[in-house]
mmCIF file of C-alpha atoms and ligand atoms in Angstrom:
data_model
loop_
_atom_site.group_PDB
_atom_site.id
_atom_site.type_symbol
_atom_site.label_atom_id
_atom_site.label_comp_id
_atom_site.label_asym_id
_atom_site.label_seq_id
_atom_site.Cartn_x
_atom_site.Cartn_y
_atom_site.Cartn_z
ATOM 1 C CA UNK A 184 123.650 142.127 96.800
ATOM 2 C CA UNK A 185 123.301 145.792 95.267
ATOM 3 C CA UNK A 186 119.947 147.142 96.433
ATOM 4 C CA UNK A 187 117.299 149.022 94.275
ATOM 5 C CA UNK A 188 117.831 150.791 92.238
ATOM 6 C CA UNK A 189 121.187 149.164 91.069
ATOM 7 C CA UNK A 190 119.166 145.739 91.187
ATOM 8 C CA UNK A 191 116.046 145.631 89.272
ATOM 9 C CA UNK A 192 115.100 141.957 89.694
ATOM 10 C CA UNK A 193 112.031 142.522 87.038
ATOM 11 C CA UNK A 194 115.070 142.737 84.416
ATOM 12 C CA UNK A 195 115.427 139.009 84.334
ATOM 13 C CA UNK A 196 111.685 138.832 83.551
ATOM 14 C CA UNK A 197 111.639 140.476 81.390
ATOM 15 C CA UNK A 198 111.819 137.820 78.194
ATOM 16 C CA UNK A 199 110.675 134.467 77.658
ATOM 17 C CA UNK A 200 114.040 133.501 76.537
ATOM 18 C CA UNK A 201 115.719 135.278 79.819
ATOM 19 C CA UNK A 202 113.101 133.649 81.872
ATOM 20 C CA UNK A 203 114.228 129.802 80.279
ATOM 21 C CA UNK A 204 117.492 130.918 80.649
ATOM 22 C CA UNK A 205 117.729 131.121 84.546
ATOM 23 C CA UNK A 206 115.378 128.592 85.229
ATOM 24 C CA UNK A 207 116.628 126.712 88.073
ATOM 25 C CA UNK A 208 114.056 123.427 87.523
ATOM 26 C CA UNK A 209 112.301 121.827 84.714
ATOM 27 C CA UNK A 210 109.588 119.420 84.456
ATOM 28 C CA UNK A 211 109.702 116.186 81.930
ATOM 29 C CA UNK A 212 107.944 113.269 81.217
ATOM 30 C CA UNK A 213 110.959 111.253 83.157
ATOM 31 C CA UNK A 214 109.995 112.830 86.569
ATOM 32 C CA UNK A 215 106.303 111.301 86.065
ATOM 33 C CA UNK A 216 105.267 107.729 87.596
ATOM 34 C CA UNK A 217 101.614 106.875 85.756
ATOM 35 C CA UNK A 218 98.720 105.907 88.920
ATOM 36 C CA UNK A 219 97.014 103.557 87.425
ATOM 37 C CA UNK A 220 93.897 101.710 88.517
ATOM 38 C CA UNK A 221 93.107 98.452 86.949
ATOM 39 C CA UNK A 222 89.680 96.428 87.690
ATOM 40 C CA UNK A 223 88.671 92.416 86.660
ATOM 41 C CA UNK A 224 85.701 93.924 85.762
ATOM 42 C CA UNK A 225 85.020 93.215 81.632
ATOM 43 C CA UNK A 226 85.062 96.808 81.063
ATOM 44 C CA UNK A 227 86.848 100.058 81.550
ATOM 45 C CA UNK A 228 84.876 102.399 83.215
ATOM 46 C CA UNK A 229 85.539 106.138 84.430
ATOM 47 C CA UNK A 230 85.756 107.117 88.282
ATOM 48 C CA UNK A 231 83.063 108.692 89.168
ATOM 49 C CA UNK A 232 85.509 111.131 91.828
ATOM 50 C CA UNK A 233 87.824 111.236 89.244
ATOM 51 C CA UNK A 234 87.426 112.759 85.867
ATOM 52 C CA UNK A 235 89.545 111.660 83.504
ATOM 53 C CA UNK A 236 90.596 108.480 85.471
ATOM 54 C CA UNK A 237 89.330 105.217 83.847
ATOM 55 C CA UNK A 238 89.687 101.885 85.541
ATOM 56 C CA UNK A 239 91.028 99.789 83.074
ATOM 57 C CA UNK A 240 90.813 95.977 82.094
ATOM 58 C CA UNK A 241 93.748 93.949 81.702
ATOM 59 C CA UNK A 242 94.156 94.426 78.405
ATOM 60 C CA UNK A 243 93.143 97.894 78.424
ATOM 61 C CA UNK A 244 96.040 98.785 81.420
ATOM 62 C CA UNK A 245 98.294 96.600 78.102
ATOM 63 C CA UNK A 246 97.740 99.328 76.090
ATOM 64 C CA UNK A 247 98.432 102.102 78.750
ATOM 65 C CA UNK A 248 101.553 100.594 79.330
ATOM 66 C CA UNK A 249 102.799 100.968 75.717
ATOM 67 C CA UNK A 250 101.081 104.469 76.209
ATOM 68 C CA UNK A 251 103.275 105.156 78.605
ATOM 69 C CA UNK A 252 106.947 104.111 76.913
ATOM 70 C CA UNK A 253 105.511 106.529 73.686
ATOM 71 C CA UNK A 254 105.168 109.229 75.771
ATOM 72 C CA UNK A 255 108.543 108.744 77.754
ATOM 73 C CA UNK A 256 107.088 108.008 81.049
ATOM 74 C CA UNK A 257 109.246 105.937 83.012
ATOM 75 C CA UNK A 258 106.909 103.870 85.165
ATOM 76 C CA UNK A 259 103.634 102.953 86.342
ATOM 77 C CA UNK A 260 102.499 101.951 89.206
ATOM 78 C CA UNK A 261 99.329 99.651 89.365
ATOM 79 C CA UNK A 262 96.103 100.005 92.085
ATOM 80 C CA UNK A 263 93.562 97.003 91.628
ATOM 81 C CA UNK A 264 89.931 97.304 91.742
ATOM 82 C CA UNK A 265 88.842 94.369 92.964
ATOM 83 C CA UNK A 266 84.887 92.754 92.825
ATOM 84 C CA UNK A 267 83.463 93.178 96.775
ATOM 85 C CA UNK A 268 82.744 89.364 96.528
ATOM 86 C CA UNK A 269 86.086 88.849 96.375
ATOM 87 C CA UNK A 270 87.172 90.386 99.414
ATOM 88 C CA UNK A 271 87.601 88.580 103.135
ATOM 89 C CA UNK A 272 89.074 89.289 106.468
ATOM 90 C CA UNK A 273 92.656 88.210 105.367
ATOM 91 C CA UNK A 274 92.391 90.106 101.953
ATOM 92 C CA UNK A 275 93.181 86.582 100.067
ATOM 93 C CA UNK A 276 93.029 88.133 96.803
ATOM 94 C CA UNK A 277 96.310 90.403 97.935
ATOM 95 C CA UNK A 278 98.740 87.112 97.073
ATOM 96 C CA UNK A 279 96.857 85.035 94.629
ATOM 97 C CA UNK A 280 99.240 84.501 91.745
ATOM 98 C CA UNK A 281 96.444 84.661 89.540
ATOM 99 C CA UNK A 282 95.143 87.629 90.898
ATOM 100 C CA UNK A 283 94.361 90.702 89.177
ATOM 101 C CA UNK A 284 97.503 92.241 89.852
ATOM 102 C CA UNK A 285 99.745 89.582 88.763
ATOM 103 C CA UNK A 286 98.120 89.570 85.889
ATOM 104 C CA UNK A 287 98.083 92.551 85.239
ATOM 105 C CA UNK A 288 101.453 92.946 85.712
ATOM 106 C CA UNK A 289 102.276 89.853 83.053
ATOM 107 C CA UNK A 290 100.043 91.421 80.327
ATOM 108 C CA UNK A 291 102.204 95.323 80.791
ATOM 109 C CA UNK A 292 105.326 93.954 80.716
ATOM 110 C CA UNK A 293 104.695 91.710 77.945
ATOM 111 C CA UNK A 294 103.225 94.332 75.778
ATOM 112 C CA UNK A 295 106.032 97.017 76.999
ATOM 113 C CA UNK A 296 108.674 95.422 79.073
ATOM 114 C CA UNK A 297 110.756 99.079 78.705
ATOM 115 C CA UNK A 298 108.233 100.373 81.336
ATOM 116 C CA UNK A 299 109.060 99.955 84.688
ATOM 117 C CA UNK A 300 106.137 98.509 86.910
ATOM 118 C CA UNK A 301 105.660 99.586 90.867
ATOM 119 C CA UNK A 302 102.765 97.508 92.477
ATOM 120 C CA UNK A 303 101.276 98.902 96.210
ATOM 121 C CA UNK A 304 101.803 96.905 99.064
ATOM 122 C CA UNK A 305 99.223 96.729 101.487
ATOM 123 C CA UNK A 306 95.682 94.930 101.698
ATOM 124 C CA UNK A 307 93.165 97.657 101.413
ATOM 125 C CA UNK A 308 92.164 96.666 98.157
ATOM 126 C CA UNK A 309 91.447 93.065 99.354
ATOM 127 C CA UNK A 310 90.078 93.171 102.507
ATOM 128 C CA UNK A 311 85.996 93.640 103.721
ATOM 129 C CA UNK A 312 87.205 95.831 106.245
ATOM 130 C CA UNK A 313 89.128 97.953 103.818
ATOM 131 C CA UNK A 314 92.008 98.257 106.087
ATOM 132 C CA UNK A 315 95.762 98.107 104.797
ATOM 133 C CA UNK A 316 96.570 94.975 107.976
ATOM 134 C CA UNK A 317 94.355 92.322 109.696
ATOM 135 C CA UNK A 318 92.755 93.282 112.634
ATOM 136 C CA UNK A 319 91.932 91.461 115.520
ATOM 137 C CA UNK A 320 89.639 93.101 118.333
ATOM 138 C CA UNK A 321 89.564 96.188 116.400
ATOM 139 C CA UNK A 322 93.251 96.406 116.526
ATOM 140 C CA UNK A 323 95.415 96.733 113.263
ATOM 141 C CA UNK A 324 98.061 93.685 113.561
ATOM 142 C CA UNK A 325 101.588 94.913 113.218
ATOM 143 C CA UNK A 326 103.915 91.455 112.767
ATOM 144 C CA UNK A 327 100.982 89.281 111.745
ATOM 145 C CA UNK A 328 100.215 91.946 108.721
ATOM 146 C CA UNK A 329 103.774 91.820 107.613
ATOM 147 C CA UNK A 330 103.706 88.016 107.385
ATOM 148 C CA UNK A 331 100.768 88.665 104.973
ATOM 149 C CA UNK A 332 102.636 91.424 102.996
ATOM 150 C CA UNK A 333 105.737 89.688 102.271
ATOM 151 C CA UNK A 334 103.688 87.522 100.683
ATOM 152 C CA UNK A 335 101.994 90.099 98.866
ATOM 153 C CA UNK A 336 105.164 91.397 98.177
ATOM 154 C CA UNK A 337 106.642 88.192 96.524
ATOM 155 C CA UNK A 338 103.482 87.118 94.751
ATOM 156 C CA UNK A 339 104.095 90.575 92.700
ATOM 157 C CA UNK A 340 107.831 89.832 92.083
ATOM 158 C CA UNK A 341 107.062 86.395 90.897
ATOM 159 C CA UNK A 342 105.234 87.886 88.213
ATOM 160 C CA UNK A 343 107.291 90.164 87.394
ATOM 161 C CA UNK A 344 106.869 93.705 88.962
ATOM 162 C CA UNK A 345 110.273 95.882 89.205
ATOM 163 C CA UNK A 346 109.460 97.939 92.284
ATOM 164 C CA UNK A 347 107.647 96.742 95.032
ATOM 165 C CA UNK A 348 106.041 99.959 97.325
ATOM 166 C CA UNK A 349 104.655 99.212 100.807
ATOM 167 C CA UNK A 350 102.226 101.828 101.397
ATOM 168 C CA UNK A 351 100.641 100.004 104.679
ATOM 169 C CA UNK A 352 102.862 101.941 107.438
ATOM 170 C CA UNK A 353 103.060 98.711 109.355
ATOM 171 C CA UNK A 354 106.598 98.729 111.659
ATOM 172 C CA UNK A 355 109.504 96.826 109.895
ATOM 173 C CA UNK A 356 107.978 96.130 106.608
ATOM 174 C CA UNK A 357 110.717 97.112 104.385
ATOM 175 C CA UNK A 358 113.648 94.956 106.237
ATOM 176 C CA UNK A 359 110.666 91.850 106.297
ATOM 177 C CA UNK A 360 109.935 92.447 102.286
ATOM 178 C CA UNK A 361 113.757 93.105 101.645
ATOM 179 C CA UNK A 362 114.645 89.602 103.341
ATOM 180 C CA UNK A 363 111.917 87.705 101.226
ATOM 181 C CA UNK A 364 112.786 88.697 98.206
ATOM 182 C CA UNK A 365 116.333 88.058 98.895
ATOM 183 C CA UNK A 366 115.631 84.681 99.850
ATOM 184 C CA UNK A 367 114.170 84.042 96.904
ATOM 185 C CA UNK A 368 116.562 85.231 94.407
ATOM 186 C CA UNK A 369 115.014 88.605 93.824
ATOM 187 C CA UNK A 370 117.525 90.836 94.601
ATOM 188 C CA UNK A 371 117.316 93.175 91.566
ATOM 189 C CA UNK A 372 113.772 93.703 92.090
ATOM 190 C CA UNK A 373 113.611 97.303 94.053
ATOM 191 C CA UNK A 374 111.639 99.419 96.970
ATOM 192 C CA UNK A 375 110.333 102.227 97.388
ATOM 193 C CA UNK A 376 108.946 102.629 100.366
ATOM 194 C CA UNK A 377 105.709 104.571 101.142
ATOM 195 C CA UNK A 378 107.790 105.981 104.445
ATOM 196 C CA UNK A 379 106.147 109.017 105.513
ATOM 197 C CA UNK A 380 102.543 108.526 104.114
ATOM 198 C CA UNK A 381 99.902 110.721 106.297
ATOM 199 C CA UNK A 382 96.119 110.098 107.666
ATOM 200 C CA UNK A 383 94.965 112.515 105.394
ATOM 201 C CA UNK A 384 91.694 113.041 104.010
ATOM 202 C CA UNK A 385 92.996 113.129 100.237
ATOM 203 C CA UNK A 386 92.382 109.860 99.867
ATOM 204 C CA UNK A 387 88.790 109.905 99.603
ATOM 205 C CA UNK A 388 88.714 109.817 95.226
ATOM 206 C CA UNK A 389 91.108 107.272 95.552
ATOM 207 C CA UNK A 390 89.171 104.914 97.756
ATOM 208 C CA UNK A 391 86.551 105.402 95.579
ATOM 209 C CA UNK A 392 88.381 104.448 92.824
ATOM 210 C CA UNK A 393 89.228 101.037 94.220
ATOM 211 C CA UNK A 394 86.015 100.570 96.182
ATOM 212 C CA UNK A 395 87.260 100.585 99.374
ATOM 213 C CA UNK A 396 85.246 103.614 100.388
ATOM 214 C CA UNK A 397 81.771 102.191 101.325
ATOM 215 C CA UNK A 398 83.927 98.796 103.239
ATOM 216 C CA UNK A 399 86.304 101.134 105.130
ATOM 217 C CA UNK A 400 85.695 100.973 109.091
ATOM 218 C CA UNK A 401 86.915 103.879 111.064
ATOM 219 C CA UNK A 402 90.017 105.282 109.998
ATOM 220 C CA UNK A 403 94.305 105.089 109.536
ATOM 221 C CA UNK A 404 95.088 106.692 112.112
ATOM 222 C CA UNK A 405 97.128 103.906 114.292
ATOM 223 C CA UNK A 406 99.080 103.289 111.521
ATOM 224 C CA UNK A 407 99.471 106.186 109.342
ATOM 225 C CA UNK A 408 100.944 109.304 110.282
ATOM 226 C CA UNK A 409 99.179 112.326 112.118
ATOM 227 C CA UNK A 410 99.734 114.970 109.950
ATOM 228 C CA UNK A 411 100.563 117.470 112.395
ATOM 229 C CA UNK A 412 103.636 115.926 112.349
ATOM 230 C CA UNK A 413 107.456 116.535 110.671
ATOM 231 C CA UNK A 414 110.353 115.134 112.730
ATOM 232 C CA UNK A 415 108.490 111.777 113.129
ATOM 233 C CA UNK A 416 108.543 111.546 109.124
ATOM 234 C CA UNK A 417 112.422 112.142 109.223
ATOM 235 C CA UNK A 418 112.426 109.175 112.007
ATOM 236 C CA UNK A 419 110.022 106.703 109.484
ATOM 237 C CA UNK A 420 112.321 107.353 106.690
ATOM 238 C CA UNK A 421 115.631 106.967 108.295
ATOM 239 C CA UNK A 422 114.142 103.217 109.435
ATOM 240 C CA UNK A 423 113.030 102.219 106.170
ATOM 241 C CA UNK A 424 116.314 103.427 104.402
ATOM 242 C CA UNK A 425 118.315 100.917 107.376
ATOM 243 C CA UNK A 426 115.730 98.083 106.736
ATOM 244 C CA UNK A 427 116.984 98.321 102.878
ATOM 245 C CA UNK A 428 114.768 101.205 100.899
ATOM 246 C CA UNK A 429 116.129 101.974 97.282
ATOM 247 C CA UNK A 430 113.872 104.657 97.576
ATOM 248 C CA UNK A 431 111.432 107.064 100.076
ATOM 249 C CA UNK A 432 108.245 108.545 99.134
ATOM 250 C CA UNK A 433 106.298 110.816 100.660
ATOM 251 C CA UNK A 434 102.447 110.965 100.296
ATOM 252 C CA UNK A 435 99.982 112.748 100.038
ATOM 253 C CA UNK A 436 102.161 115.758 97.865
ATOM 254 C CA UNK A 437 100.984 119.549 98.059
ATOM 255 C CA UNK A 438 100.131 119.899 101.510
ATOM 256 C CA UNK A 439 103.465 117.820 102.649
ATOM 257 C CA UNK A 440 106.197 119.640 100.707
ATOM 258 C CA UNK A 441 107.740 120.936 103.569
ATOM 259 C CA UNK A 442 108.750 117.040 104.345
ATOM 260 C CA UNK A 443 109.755 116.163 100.948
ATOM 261 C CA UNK A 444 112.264 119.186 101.018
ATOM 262 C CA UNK A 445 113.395 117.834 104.512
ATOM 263 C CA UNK A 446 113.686 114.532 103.532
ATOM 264 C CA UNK A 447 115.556 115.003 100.450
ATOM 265 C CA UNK A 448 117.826 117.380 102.377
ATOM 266 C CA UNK A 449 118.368 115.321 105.429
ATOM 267 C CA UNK A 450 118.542 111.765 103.592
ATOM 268 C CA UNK A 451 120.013 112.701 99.887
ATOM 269 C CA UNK A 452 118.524 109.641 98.423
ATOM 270 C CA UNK A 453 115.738 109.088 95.691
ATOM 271 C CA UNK A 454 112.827 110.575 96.791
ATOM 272 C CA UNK A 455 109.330 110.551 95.518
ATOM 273 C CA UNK A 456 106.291 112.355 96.444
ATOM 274 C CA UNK A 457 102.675 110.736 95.527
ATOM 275 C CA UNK A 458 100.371 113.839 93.897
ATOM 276 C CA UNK A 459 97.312 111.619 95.180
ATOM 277 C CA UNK A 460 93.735 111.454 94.514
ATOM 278 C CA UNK A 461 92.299 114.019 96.294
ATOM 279 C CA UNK A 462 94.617 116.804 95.002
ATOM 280 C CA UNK A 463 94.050 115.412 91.301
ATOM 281 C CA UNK A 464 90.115 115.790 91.880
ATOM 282 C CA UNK A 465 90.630 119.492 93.400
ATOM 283 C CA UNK A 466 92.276 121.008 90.474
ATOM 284 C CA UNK A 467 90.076 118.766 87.791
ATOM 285 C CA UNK A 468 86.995 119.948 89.451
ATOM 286 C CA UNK A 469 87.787 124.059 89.812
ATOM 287 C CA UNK A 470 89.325 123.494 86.124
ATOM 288 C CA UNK A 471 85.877 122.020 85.252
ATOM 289 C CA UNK A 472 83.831 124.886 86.714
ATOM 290 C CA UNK A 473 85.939 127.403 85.288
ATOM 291 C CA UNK A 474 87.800 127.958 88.368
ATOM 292 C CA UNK A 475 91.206 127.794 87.359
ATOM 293 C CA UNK A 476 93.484 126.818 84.823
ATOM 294 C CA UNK A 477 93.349 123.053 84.812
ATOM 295 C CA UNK A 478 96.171 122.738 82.602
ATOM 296 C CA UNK A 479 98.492 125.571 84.120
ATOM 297 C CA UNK A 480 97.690 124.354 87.701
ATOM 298 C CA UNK A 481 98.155 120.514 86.979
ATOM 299 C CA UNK A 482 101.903 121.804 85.561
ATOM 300 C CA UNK A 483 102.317 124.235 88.605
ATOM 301 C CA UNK A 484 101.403 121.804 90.714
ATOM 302 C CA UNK A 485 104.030 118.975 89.334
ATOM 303 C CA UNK A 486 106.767 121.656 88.949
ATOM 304 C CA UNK A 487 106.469 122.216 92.741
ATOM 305 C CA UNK A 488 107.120 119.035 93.482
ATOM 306 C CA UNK A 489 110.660 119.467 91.743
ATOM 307 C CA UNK A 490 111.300 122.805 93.326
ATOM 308 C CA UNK A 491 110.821 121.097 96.695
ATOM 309 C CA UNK A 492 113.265 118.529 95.784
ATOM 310 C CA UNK A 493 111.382 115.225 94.426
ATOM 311 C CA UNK A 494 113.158 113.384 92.414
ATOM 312 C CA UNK A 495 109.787 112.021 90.474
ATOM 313 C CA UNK A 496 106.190 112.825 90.974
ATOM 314 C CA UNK A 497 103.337 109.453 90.992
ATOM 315 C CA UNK A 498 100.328 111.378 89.676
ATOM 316 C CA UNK A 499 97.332 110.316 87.807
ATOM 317 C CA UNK A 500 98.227 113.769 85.991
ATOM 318 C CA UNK A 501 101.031 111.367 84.033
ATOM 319 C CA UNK A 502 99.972 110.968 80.855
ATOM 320 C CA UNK A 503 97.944 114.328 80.593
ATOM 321 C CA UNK A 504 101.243 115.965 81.182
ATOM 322 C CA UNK A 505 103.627 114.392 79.534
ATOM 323 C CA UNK A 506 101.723 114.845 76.459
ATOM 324 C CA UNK A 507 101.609 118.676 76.826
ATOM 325 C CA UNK A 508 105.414 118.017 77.925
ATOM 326 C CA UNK A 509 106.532 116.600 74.555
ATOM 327 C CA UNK A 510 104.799 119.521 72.662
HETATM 328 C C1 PBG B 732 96.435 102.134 100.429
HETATM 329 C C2 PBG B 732 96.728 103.274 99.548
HETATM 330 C C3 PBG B 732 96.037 104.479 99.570
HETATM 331 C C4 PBG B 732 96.536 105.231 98.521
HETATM 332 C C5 PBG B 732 97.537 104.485 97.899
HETATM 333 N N1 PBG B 732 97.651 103.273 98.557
HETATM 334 C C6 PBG B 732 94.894 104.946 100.387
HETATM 335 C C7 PBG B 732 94.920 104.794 101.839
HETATM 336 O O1 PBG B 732 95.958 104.651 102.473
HETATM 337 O O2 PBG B 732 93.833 104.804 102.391
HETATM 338 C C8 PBG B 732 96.025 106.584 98.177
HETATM 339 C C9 PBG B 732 96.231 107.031 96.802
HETATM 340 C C10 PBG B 732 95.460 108.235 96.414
HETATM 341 O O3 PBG B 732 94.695 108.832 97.197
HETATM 342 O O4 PBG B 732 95.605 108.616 95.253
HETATM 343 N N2 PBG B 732 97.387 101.454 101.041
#
């Protein structure tokens, strides 16, 4: 490269249209996956953690979902808020074909079956403990949670959920999920596997969002990664991807994009990176004192996620942005 003052790399900035013109990545509604938390509750109600984030009845998350195919937004994927009373050991709600989630799941696609829908695997949302596995002795069951999940896992299918995304970090998941929906004659229905998904404190909004915040008893750590961590995540994805993964995610987003850019690098395959709750609440909550640009930072923030090499972004950001996306 010619050096200064043959190069002038302030030239190229010079324009907006010279600025569009060497843009090297782009942001559009197709590279956003809707978060959405639903709750059997008779009304929608805002989280409290979470401005702009409603939980949303049945027929409200309907709605959303034909929302969501107007704006251009691929998929959504689905987080239940479930009542406390309805919550055990076992997490019993997590395969009840009548469940929230499976109904939810009926009512979107039959009000916008263009939408894709991902539904969470894991019992958080179901259990009095408010961890993802059962526990026995104060230890987080690895085979005996699995068991559970593949049930989970096919209790989603059977109503009709596209992409099923095991976010519980529990050893051999993927290949047990893979092999029960096989069995059962779902073999279009996809994964994406939560593969390298931290102990991070970004969670926090999110747990408040399903209520698992005031149940939850110590913390991930066994079973979700220490986030001091990189070669370990490269180790977790190349398992799930050989136990059957369409797809890897990586979660939370900002603070981890050094392992999305690995993993896409290393693995080549679909990758997506989960913008979670915490991050949402940190740029809602400068935007809403003034801090920052909420707007310019939520966009900043997604566009990153492409630069690092995500092939699509789950963010409760989603509909916000593809709005301001589509002009
Ligand atoms: C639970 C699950 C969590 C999130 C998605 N699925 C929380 C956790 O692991 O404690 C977090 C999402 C967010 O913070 O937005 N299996």
């Amino acid at each position: 490269m010619a050096q200064f003052p043959t190069t002038r790399l302030r030239r190229m900035r010079q324009h907006d249209w010279s600025r569009r013109m060497m843009r090297e990545n782009n942001l559009t509604p197709d590279d956003l996956v809707w978060t959405l938390v639903v709750t059997d509750k008779a009304h929608s109600e805002p989280v409290a953690s979470m401005p702009g984030v409603t939980r949303l009845t049945i027929a409200d998350a309907a709605k959303a979902a034909v929302e969501a195919r107007a704006l251009g937004i691929p998929a959504i994927a689905i987080f239940p808020h479930v009542d406390p009373s309805l919550k055990n050991a076992h997490g019993s709600q997590a395969d009840n074909p009548d469940g929230l989630v499976a109904q939810a799941i009926k009512a979107m696609k039959d009000a916008a079956p263009e939408v894709g829908i991902i539904c969470d695997v894991a019992l958080d949302p179901f259990t009095d403990h408010g961890h993802d596995g059962l526990i026995e002795n104060g230890v987080i069951l690895n085979d005996a949670t699995v068991e559970r999940l593949c049930s989970q896992a096919l209790t989603q299918a059977r109503a009709g959920c596209d992409v099923i995304a095991p976010s519980d970090m529990m050893d051999g998941r993927v290949g047990a999920i893979r092999a029960a929906l096989d069995a059962e004659g779902f073999q279009h229905v996809m994964i994406l596997s939560y593969a390298a998904k931290y102990a991070s404190a970004f969670y926090g909004p999110y747990r408040d969002a399903i209520g698992s915040a005031a149940a939850l008893q110590g913390d991930k750590k066994t079973y979700q990664m220490d986030p001091a961590n990189t070669d370990e995540a490269l180790r977790e994805v190349e398992l799930d991807i050989a136990e059957g993964a369409d797809m890897v995610m990586v979660k939370p987003g900002l603070p981890y994009l050094d392992i999305v850019a690995r993993v896409k690098t290393a693995f080549a395959l679909p990758t997506f990176v989960f913008q979670v709750s915490g991050e949402y609440a940190m740029i809602e909550a400068a935007a809403a004192n003034g801090w920052i640009d909420g707007e310019r930072a939520m966009l900043e923030s997604l566009l990153a996620f492409k630069r690092a090499g995500a092939d699509g972004v789950l963010t409760y950001f989603a509909p916000k942005a593809a709005k301001i996306l589509n002009g």
